[in-house]
Coordinates of C-alpha atoms in Angstrom, one line a residue:
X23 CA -42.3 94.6 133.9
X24 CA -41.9 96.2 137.4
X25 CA -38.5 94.4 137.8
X26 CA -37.7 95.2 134.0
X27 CA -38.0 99.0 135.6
X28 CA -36.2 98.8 138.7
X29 CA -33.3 97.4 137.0
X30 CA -32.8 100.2 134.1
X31 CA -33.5 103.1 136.9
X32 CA -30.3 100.9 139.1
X33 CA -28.4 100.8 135.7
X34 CA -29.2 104.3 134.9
X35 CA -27.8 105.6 138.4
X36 CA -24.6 103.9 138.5
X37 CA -24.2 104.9 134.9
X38 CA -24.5 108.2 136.3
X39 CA -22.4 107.8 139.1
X40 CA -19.2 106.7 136.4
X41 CA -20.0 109.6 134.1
X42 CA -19.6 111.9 137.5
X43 CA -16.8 109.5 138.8
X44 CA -15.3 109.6 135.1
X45 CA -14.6 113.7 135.0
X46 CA -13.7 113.6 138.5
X47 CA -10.9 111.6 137.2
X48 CA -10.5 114.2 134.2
X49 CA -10.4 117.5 136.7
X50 CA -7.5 115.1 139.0
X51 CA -5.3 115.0 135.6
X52 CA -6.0 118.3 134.5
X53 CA -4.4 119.2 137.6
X54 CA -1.7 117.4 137.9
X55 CA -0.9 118.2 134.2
X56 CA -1.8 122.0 135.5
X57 CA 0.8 121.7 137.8
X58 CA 3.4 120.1 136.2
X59 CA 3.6 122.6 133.1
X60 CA 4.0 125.4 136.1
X61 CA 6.6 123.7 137.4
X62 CA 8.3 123.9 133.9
X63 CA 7.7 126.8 133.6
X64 CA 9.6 128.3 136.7
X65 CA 12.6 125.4 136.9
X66 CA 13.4 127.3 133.8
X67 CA 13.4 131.0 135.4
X68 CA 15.0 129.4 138.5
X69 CA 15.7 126.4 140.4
X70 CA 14.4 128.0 143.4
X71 CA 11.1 129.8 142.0
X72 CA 9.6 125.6 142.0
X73 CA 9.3 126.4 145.9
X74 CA 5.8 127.6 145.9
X75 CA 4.1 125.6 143.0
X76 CA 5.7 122.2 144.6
X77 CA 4.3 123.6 148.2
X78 CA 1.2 124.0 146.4
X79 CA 1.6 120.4 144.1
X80 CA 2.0 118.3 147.4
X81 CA -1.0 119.8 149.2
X82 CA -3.1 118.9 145.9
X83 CA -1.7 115.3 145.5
X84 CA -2.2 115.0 149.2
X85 CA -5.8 114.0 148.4
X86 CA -9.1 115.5 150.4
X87 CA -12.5 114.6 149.7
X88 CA -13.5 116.7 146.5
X89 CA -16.6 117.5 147.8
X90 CA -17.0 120.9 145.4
X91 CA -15.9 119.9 142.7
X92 CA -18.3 116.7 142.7
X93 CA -21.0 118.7 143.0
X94 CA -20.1 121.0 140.5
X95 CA -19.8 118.2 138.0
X96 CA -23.1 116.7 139.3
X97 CA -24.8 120.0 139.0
X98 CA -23.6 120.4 135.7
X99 CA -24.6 116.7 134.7
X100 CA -28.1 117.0 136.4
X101 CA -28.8 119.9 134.1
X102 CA -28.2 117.9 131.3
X103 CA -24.5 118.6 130.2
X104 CA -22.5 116.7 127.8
X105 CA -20.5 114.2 129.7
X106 CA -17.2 115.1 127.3
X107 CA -17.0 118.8 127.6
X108 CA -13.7 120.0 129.2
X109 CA -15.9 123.0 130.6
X110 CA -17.2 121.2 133.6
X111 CA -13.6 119.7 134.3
X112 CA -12.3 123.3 133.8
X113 CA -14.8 124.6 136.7
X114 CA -14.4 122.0 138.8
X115 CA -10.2 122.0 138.8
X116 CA -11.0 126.4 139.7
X117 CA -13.0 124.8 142.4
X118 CA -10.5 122.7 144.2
X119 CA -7.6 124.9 143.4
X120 CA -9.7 127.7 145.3
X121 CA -10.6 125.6 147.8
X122 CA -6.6 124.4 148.4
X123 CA -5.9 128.6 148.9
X124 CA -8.6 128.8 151.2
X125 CA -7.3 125.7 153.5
X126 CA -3.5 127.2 153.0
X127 CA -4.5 130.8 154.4
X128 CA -6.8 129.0 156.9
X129 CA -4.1 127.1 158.4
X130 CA -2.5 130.2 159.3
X131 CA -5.1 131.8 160.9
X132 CA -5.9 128.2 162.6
X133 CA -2.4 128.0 163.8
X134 CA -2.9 124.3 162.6
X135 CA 0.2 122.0 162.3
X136 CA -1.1 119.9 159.8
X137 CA -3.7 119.3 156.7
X138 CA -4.7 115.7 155.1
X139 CA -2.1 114.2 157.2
X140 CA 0.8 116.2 156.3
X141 CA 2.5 119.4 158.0
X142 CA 0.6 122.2 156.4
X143 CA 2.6 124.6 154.2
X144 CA 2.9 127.7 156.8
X145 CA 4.5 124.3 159.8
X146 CA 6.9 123.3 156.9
X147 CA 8.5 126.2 155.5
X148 CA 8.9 127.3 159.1
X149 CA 10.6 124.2 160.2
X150 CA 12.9 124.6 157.0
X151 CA 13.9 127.9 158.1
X152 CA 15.1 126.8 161.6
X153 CA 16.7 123.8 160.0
X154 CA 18.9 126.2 157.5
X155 CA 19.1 128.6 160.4
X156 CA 18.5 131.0 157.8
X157 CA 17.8 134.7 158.5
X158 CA 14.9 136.4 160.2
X159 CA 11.9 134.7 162.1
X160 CA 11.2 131.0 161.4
X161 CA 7.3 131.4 162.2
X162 CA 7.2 135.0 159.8
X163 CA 9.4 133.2 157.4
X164 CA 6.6 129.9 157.2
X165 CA 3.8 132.1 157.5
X166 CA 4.7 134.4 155.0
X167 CA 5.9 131.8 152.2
X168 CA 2.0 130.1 153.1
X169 CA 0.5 133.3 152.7
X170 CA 1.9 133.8 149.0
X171 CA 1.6 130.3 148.4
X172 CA -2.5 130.2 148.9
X173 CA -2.4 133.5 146.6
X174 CA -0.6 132.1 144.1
X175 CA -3.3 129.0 144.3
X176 CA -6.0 131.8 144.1
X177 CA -4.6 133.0 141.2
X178 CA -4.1 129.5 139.2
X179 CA -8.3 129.0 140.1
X180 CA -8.8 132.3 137.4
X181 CA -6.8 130.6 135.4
X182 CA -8.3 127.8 135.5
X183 CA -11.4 129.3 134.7
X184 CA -11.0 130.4 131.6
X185 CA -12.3 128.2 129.1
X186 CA -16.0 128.1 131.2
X187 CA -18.8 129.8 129.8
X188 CA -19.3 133.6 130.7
X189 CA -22.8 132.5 132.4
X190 CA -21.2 130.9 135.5
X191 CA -19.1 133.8 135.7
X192 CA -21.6 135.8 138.2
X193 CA -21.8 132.7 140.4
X194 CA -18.0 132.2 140.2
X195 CA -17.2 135.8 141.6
X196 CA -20.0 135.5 144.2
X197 CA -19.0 132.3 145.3
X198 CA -15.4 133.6 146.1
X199 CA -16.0 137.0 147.3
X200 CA -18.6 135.2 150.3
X201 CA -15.9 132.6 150.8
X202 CA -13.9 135.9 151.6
X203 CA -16.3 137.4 153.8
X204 CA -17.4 134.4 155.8
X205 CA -13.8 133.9 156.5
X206 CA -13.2 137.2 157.8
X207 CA -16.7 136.9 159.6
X208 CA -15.6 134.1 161.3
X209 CA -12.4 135.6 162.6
X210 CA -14.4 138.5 164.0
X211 CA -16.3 136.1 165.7
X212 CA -13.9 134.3 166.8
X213 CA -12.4 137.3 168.7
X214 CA -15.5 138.7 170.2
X215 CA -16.6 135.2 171.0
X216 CA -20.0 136.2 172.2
X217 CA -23.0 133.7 172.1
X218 CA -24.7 134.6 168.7
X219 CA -26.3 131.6 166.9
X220 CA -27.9 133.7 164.6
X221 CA -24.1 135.1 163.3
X222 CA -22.4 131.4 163.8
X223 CA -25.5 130.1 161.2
X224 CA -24.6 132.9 158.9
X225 CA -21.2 132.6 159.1
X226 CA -21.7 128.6 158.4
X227 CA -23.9 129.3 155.2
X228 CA -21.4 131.3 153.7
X229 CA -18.4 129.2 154.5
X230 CA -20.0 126.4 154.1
X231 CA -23.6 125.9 152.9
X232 CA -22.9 128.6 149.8
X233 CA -19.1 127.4 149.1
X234 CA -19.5 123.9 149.5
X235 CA -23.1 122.9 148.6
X236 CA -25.1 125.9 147.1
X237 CA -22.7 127.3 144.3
X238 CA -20.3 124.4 143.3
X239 CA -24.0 123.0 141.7
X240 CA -25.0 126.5 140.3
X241 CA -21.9 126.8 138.7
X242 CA -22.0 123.2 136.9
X243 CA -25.4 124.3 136.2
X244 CA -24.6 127.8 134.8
X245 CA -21.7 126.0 132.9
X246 CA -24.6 123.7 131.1
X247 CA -26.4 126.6 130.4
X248 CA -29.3 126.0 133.3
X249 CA -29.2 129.1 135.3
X250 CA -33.2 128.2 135.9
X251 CA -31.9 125.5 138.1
X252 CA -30.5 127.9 140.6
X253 CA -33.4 128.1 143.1
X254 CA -33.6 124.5 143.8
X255 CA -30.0 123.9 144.0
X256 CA -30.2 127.0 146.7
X257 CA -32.8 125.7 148.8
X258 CA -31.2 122.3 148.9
X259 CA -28.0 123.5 149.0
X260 CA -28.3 125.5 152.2
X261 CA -29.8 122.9 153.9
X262 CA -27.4 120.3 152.8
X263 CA -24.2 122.8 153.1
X264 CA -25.5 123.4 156.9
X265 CA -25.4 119.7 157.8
X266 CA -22.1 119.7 156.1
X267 CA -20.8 122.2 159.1
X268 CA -22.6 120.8 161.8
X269 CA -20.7 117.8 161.2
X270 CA -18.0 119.3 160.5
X271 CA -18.4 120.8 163.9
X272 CA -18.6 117.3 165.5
X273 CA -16.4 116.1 164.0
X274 CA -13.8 118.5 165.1
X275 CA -15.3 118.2 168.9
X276 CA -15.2 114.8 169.2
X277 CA -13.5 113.0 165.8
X278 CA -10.4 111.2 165.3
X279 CA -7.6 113.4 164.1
X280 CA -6.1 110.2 162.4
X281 CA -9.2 110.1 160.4
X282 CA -9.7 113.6 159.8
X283 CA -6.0 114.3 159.0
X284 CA -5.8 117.7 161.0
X285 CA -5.5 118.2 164.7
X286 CA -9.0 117.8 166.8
X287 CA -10.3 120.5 169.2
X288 CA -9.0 123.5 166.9
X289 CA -12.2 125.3 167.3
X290 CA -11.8 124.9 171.2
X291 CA -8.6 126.7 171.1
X292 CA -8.8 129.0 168.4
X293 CA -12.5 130.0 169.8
X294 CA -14.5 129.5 166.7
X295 CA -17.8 130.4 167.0
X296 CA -19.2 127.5 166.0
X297 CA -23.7 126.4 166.0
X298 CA -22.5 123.2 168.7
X299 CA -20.2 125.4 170.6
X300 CA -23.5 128.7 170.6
X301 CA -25.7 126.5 171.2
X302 CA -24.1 124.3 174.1
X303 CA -22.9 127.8 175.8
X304 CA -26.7 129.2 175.7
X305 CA -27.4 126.1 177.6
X306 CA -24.3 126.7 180.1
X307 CA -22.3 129.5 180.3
X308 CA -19.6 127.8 182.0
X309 CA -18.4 126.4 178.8
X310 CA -17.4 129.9 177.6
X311 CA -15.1 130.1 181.1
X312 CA -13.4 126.8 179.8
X313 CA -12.5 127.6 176.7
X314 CA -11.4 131.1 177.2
X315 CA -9.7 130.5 180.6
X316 CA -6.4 128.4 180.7
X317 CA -6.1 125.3 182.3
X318 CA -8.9 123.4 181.1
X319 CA -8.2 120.7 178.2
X320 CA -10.2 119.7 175.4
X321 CA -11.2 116.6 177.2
X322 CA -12.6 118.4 179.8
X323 CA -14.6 120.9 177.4
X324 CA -15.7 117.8 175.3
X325 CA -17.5 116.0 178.8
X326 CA -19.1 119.6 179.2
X327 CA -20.6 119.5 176.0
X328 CA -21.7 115.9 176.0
X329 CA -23.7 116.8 179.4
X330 CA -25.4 119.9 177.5
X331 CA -27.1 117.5 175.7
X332 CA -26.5 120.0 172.4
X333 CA -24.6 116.7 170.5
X334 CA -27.4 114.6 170.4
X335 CA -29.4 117.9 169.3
X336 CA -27.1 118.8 166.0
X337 CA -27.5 115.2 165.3
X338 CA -30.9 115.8 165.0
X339 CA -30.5 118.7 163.2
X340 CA -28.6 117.1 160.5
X341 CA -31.3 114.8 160.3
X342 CA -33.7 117.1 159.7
X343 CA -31.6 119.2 157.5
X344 CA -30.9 116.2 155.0
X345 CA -34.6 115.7 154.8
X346 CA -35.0 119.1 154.0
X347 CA -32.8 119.2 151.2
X348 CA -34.2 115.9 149.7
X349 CA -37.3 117.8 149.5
X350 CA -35.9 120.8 147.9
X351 CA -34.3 118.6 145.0
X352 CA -37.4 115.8 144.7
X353 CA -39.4 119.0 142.8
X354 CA -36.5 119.9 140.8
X355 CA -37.0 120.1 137.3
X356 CA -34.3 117.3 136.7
X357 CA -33.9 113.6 135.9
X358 CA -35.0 111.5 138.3
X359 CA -31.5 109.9 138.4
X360 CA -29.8 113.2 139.3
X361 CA -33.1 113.8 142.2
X362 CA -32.0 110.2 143.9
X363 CA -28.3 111.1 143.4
X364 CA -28.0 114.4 145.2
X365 CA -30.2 113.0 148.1
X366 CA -27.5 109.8 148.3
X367 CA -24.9 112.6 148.5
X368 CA -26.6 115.0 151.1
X369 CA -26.5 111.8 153.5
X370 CA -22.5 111.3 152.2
X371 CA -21.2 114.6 153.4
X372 CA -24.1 114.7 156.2
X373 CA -23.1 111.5 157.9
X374 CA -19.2 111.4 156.5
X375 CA -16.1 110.2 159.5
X376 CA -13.9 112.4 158.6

């Protein structure tokens, strides 16, 4: 009987786990199928209005890791929504496509040259320009063509909005007024760079925790008409969302930029107030010189932190903070399916490589 049990709760999950797989495969259509009608659309106004939706098309094919829009489908699934409405594949496309405007404009401010393994949109369109010799400033030229290219992608998330229920509308807006914030927050951060863990853990929550973790499931949720849900999915979506950064973090201190498809050390350079680089400076303020001061190189900053001791901290963090949000979802009023799901993907994006 026991082994009768085990079996039907294994079957259950990975029939779970295709359902979830199964519209993540729906929202990558609807978006290519999105994109293609656009580019329709504009060929026929003029050859040369395609520019932005293609700009915009290639970053989308270009892959990425879905993270938000999975866990908007799984919040929506773990609250009991039916696995063939086009709602949740609506939501979850808005997602992503918010998500790609927020990675366009953020490569700008970044100064990154490239995203997913590609030259990003703003390095592209400025290369083009110095090719063509064209008029004006290459860098304004790429910059500027980015800049209306990430709106454009803002605007296509509304649309793609549209056919979700009115519930998930106050999440929605919330969700994409803190990603605003956080990213100006983080700027002004950035330029101050003053030792403030308090702000950095702020500033992480909202860009991260909230916009990654938190709402993407209160959104699926609101969509299946479980607003109750939101309190758990906050509780273990801040925890989760903060591991999420702290390995970002690590990730861009120390990672692989062939595995993470964008340069490493960008928060060294572009002095990002980040929780490893707060906390490692409370520890020794002669971090701060090195970064701010020229002549020091990534390397050198990266020994630095390793001798703080802070990397074998966040790892211990993380730890703590996927435990946490295991324990918010394990009193959750949802399947127990769903409960064992979201704590296999908390250690996913916890413990992720790239």
């Amino acid at each position: 009987m026991e082994m009768t049990c085990i079996g039907t709760q294994q079957q259950s999950a990975a029939t779970a786990r295709r359902t979830r797989d199964n519209l993540l495969q729906q929202m990558e259509e609807h978006l290519r199928a999105f994109l293609s009608a656009e580019h329709e659309l504009w060929a026929a106004v003029n050859e040369r209005a395609v520019g932005a939706v293609d700009a915009l098309s290639e970053l989308v094919a270009a892959g990425g890791k879905r993270i938000r829009p999975a866990f908007c489908i799984a919040g929506y699934l773990a609250a009991g929504g039916e696995a063939h409405d086009g709602a949740v594949v609506a939501a979850a496309a808005a997602l992503e496509m918010l998500h790609a405007s927020a990675l366009i404009h953020d490569d700008i401010i970044d100064a990154s040259s490239h995203r997913r393994g590609l030259p990003t949109v703003h390095t592209r369109h400025s290369a083009l320009h110095r090719h063509h010799r064209w008029q004006g400033e290459s860098r304004r030229f790429g910059e500027g063509v980015a800049l209306l290219v990430g709106d454009l992608a803002l605007v296509y998330s509304e649309q793609l909005m549209a056919p979700v229920p009115a519930a998930a509308g106050a999440v929605w807006h919330r969700l994409r007024s803190e990603l605003m914030i956080g990213q100006y927050m983080d700027m002004s951060a950035a330029a101050e760079f003053n030792v403030d863990p308090q702000l950095s853990r702020w500033i992480a929550l909202a860009k991260s925790g909230h916009y990654t973790i938190h709402r993407p499931l209160a959104l699926g949720a609101g969509a299946a008409g479980r607003p109750d849900l939101a309190p758990a999915f906050e509780r273990y979506g801040e925890a989760v969302g903060e591991a999420f950064q702290l390995r970002d973090d690590l990730l861009d201190a120390f990672g692989d930029s062939a595995a993470t498809g964008k340069p490493a050390g960008l928060d060294f350079s572009q002095h990002k107030m980040t929780l490893l680089l707060g906390w490692a400076m409370q520890r020794d303020p002669r971090i701060h010189h090195m970064i701010t001061t020229p002549g020091h190189t990534p390397e050198e900053v990266r020994r630095r932190l390793l001798d703080t001791g802070v990397p074998d901290d966040v790892e211990k963090h993380i730890a703590a903070l996927v435990d946490q949000g295991s324990t918010a979802i394990a009193g959750a009023p949802i399947a127990p399916v769903w409960r064992e799901e979201l704590t296999t993907m908390a250690e996913r994006v916890a413990y992720r490589t790239s």
